Amino acid sequence: MRFLARVLVSAAALGVATAAIPGIELLAGSGWSRVGTLLAVAVIFGLIKVVGCAFYVLTLGLIALVVNGLLLWLTSWIAGKLNLPFHVTGFWPAFWGAIIVGLVSWLLNLLIGDRPKRDDEPPPVRVVRVR
């Protein structure tokens, strides 16, 4: 369930980046094919980011924005090989798109959260009284 929520958040963030950045193109025709393409690209981008963790370690996180841009560009290339109508025209659209995707994903994750907090929920640790 959590994975599905993350994919939906990533798909929404990619949709915002597609609308905001001129070099990121979603060439699908109708509304449902756009949604399907965004979901497929979100899954690919999520898998690529898992593999990309090695680049974060290698660069000590100092050029994370550049790495995110390159990962989005790589996602575009893989989507092209899979005949998905998603294309990033170059590095700078990928760079700015990665910033937009990161910000929108962060905002949506703040709104959604991992799971709702309940007051009547027992504490995660069992409390034992000692006499």
PDB file of C-alpha atoms in Angstrom:
ATOM      1  CA  MET A   1       0.000   0.000   0.000  1.00  0.00           C
ATOM      2  CA  ARG A   2       2.834   2.359   0.859  1.00  0.00           C
ATOM      3  CA  PHE A   3       4.567   1.596  -2.456  1.00  0.00           C
ATOM      4  CA  LEU A   4       1.351   2.394  -4.346  1.00  0.00           C
ATOM      5  CA  ALA A   5       1.036   5.718  -2.514  1.00  0.00           C
ATOM      6  CA  ARG A   6       4.624   6.605  -3.418  1.00  0.00           C
ATOM      7  CA  VAL A   7       4.044   5.717  -7.072  1.00  0.00           C
ATOM      8  CA  LEU A   8       0.904   7.871  -7.174  1.00  0.00           C
ATOM      9  CA  VAL A   9       2.754  10.783  -5.548  1.00  0.00           C
ATOM     10  CA  SER A  10       5.626  10.420  -8.035  1.00  0.00           C
ATOM     11  CA  ALA A  11       3.194  10.253 -10.954  1.00  0.00           C
ATOM     12  CA  ALA A  12       1.477  13.447  -9.782  1.00  0.00           C
ATOM     13  CA  ALA A  13       4.846  15.165  -9.336  1.00  0.00           C
ATOM     14  CA  LEU A  14       5.927  14.085 -12.829  1.00  0.00           C
ATOM     15  CA  GLY A  15       2.642  15.468 -14.163  1.00  0.00           C
ATOM     16  CA  VAL A  16       3.363  18.839 -12.566  1.00  0.00           C
ATOM     17  CA  ALA A  17       6.911  18.813 -13.949  1.00  0.00           C
ATOM     18  CA  THR A  18       5.565  17.973 -17.401  1.00  0.00           C
ATOM     19  CA  ALA A  19       3.206  20.947 -17.257  1.00  0.00           C
ATOM     20  CA  ALA A  20       5.781  23.354 -15.789  1.00  0.00           C
ATOM     21  CA  ILE A  21       8.985  22.586 -17.732  1.00  0.00           C
ATOM     22  CA  PRO A  22       8.991  23.050 -21.533  1.00  0.00           C
ATOM     23  CA  GLY A  23      11.654  20.379 -22.166  1.00  0.00           C
ATOM     24  CA  ILE A  24       9.723  17.555 -20.459  1.00  0.00           C
ATOM     25  CA  GLU A  25       7.163  16.145 -22.854  1.00  0.00           C
ATOM     26  CA  LEU A  26       4.300  13.736 -22.331  1.00  0.00           C
ATOM     27  CA  LEU A  27       3.124  12.805 -25.816  1.00  0.00           C
ATOM     28  CA  ALA A  28       0.210  10.533 -24.857  1.00  0.00           C
ATOM     29  CA  GLY A  29      -3.143  11.515 -26.321  1.00  0.00           C
ATOM     30  CA  SER A  30      -6.126  11.007 -24.018  1.00  0.00           C
ATOM     31  CA  GLY A  31      -6.427  11.508 -20.267  1.00  0.00           C
ATOM     32  CA  TRP A  32      -6.264   7.824 -19.295  1.00  0.00           C
ATOM     33  CA  SER A  33      -3.269   7.098 -21.501  1.00  0.00           C
ATOM     34  CA  ARG A  34      -1.496  10.084 -19.900  1.00  0.00           C
ATOM     35  CA  VAL A  35      -2.276   8.705 -16.434  1.00  0.00           C
ATOM     36  CA  GLY A  36      -1.036   5.245 -17.430  1.00  0.00           C
ATOM     37  CA  THR A  37       2.151   6.686 -18.904  1.00  0.00           C
ATOM     38  CA  LEU A  38       2.804   8.793 -15.812  1.00  0.00           C
ATOM     39  CA  LEU A  39       2.276   5.755 -13.567  1.00  0.00           C
ATOM     40  CA  ALA A  40       4.656   3.639 -15.663  1.00  0.00           C
ATOM     41  CA  VAL A  41       7.287   6.390 -15.711  1.00  0.00           C
ATOM     42  CA  ALA A  42       6.865   6.854 -11.940  1.00  0.00           C
ATOM     43  CA  VAL A  43       7.600   3.154 -11.386  1.00  0.00           C
ATOM     44  CA  ILE A  44      10.673   3.353 -13.636  1.00  0.00           C
ATOM     45  CA  PHE A  45      11.852   6.542 -11.882  1.00  0.00           C
ATOM     46  CA  GLY A  46      11.415   4.899  -8.482  1.00  0.00           C
ATOM     47  CA  LEU A  47      13.474   1.889  -9.523  1.00  0.00           C
ATOM     48  CA  ILE A  48      16.151   4.108 -11.058  1.00  0.00           C
ATOM     49  CA  LYS A  49      16.367   6.161  -7.845  1.00  0.00           C
ATOM     50  CA  VAL A  50      16.992   2.980  -5.846  1.00  0.00           C
ATOM     51  CA  VAL A  51      19.892   2.144  -8.149  1.00  0.00           C
ATOM     52  CA  GLY A  52      21.000   5.789  -8.036  1.00  0.00           C
ATOM     53  CA  CYS A  53      21.642   5.631  -4.288  1.00  0.00           C
ATOM     54  CA  ALA A  54      25.157   4.489  -5.143  1.00  0.00           C
ATOM     55  CA  PHE A  55      25.767   7.846  -6.861  1.00  0.00           C
ATOM     56  CA  TYR A  56      24.647   9.697  -3.734  1.00  0.00           C
ATOM     57  CA  VAL A  57      27.142   7.715  -1.660  1.00  0.00           C
ATOM     58  CA  LEU A  58      29.870   8.166  -4.260  1.00  0.00           C
ATOM     59  CA  THR A  59      29.411  11.953  -4.377  1.00  0.00           C
ATOM     60  CA  LEU A  60      28.704  12.228  -0.625  1.00  0.00           C
ATOM     61  CA  GLY A  61      25.375  13.865  -1.514  1.00  0.00           C
ATOM     62  CA  LEU A  62      27.090  17.077  -2.598  1.00  0.00           C
ATOM     63  CA  ILE A  63      25.678  17.090  -6.113  1.00  0.00           C
ATOM     64  CA  ALA A  64      22.302  15.505  -5.380  1.00  0.00           C
ATOM     65  CA  LEU A  65      20.451  17.902  -7.705  1.00  0.00           C
ATOM     66  CA  VAL A  66      22.703  16.964 -10.614  1.00  0.00           C
ATOM     67  CA  VAL A  67      22.313  13.249  -9.817  1.00  0.00           C
ATOM     68  CA  ASN A  68      18.505  13.627  -9.663  1.00  0.00           C
ATOM     69  CA  GLY A  69      18.522  15.422 -13.018  1.00  0.00           C
ATOM     70  CA  LEU A  70      20.648  12.692 -14.582  1.00  0.00           C
ATOM     71  CA  LEU A  71      18.358  10.010 -13.126  1.00  0.00           C
ATOM     72  CA  LEU A  72      15.304  11.738 -14.623  1.00  0.00           C
ATOM     73  CA  TRP A  73      17.110  11.939 -17.956  1.00  0.00           C
ATOM     74  CA  LEU A  74      17.978   8.223 -17.705  1.00  0.00           C
ATOM     75  CA  THR A  75      14.316   7.505 -16.933  1.00  0.00           C
ATOM     76  CA  SER A  76      13.388   9.330 -20.144  1.00  0.00           C
ATOM     77  CA  TRP A  77      15.840   7.206 -22.116  1.00  0.00           C
ATOM     78  CA  ILE A  78      14.472   3.965 -20.627  1.00  0.00           C
ATOM     79  CA  ALA A  79      10.900   5.135 -21.292  1.00  0.00           C
ATOM     80  CA  GLY A  80      11.908   5.712 -24.921  1.00  0.00           C
ATOM     81  CA  LYS A  81      13.293   2.176 -25.157  1.00  0.00           C
ATOM     82  CA  LEU A  82       9.989   0.861 -23.750  1.00  0.00           C
ATOM     83  CA  ASN A  83       8.005   2.962 -26.263  1.00  0.00           C
ATOM     84  CA  LEU A  84       6.429   5.108 -23.541  1.00  0.00           C
ATOM     85  CA  PRO A  85       5.503   8.608 -24.772  1.00  0.00           C
ATOM     86  CA  PHE A  86       7.639  10.440 -22.184  1.00  0.00           C
ATOM     87  CA  HIS A  87      10.702  12.432 -23.221  1.00  0.00           C
ATOM     88  CA  VAL A  88      13.150  14.837 -21.603  1.00  0.00           C
ATOM     89  CA  THR A  89      14.980  16.908 -24.223  1.00  0.00           C
ATOM     90  CA  GLY A  90      18.234  17.536 -22.359  1.00  0.00           C
ATOM     91  CA  PHE A  91      20.088  17.960 -19.107  1.00  0.00           C
ATOM     92  CA  TRP A  92      18.696  21.355 -18.037  1.00  0.00           C
ATOM     93  CA  PRO A  93      15.027  20.371 -18.401  1.00  0.00           C
ATOM     94  CA  ALA A  94      15.881  17.181 -16.465  1.00  0.00           C
ATOM     95  CA  PHE A  95      17.662  19.244 -13.788  1.00  0.00           C
ATOM     96  CA  TRP A  96      14.753  21.661 -13.295  1.00  0.00           C
ATOM     97  CA  GLY A  97      12.251  18.820 -13.619  1.00  0.00           C
ATOM     98  CA  ALA A  98      14.020  16.888 -10.857  1.00  0.00           C
ATOM     99  CA  ILE A  99      13.747  19.949  -8.608  1.00  0.00           C
ATOM    100  CA  ILE A 100      10.019  20.252  -9.362  1.00  0.00           C
ATOM    101  CA  VAL A 101       9.469  16.503  -8.832  1.00  0.00           C
ATOM    102  CA  GLY A 102      11.336  16.641  -5.529  1.00  0.00           C
ATOM    103  CA  LEU A 103       9.403  19.655  -4.231  1.00  0.00           C
ATOM    104  CA  VAL A 104       5.980  18.389  -5.302  1.00  0.00           C
ATOM    105  CA  SER A 105       6.694  14.912  -3.921  1.00  0.00           C
ATOM    106  CA  TRP A 106       7.777  16.431  -0.618  1.00  0.00           C
ATOM    107  CA  LEU A 107       4.637  18.579  -0.397  1.00  0.00           C
ATOM    108  CA  LEU A 108       2.321  15.693  -1.287  1.00  0.00           C
ATOM    109  CA  ASN A 109       4.049  13.403   1.218  1.00  0.00           C
ATOM    110  CA  LEU A 110       3.520  16.081   3.883  1.00  0.00           C
ATOM    111  CA  LEU A 111      -0.192  16.152   3.044  1.00  0.00           C
ATOM    112  CA  ILE A 112      -0.635  12.402   2.791  1.00  0.00           C
ATOM    113  CA  GLY A 113       1.790  11.206   5.445  1.00  0.00           C
ATOM    114  CA  ASP A 114       2.678   7.566   5.942  1.00  0.00           C
ATOM    115  CA  ARG A 115      -0.426   6.737   7.954  1.00  0.00           C
ATOM    116  CA  PRO A 116      -2.947   8.665  10.004  1.00  0.00           C
ATOM    117  CA  LYS A 117      -2.206   9.264  13.670  1.00  0.00           C
ATOM    118  CA  ARG A 118      -4.883   8.110  16.121  1.00  0.00           C
ATOM    119  CA  ASP A 119      -5.202   9.076  19.766  1.00  0.00           C
ATOM    120  CA  ASP A 120      -6.643   5.714  20.816  1.00  0.00           C
ATOM    121  CA  GLU A 121      -3.747   3.766  19.306  1.00  0.00           C
ATOM    122  CA  PRO A 122      -1.655   1.882  21.883  1.00  0.00           C
ATOM    123  CA  PRO A 123       1.988   2.896  22.269  1.00  0.00           C
ATOM    124  CA  PRO A 124       4.493   0.959  20.158  1.00  0.00           C
ATOM    125  CA  VAL A 125       6.283  -0.277  23.290  1.00  0.00           C
ATOM    126  CA  ARG A 126       4.533  -2.308  25.950  1.00  0.00           C
ATOM    127  CA  VAL A 127       4.746  -0.694  29.374  1.00  0.00           C
ATOM    128  CA  VAL A 128       5.319  -3.129  32.234  1.00  0.00           C
ATOM    129  CA  ARG A 129       5.019  -2.081  35.855  1.00  0.00           C
ATOM    130  CA  VAL A 130       7.619  -3.425  38.281  1.00  0.00           C
ATOM    131  CA  ARG A 131       6.742  -3.743  41.970  1.00  0.00           C
TER     132      ARG A 131
END
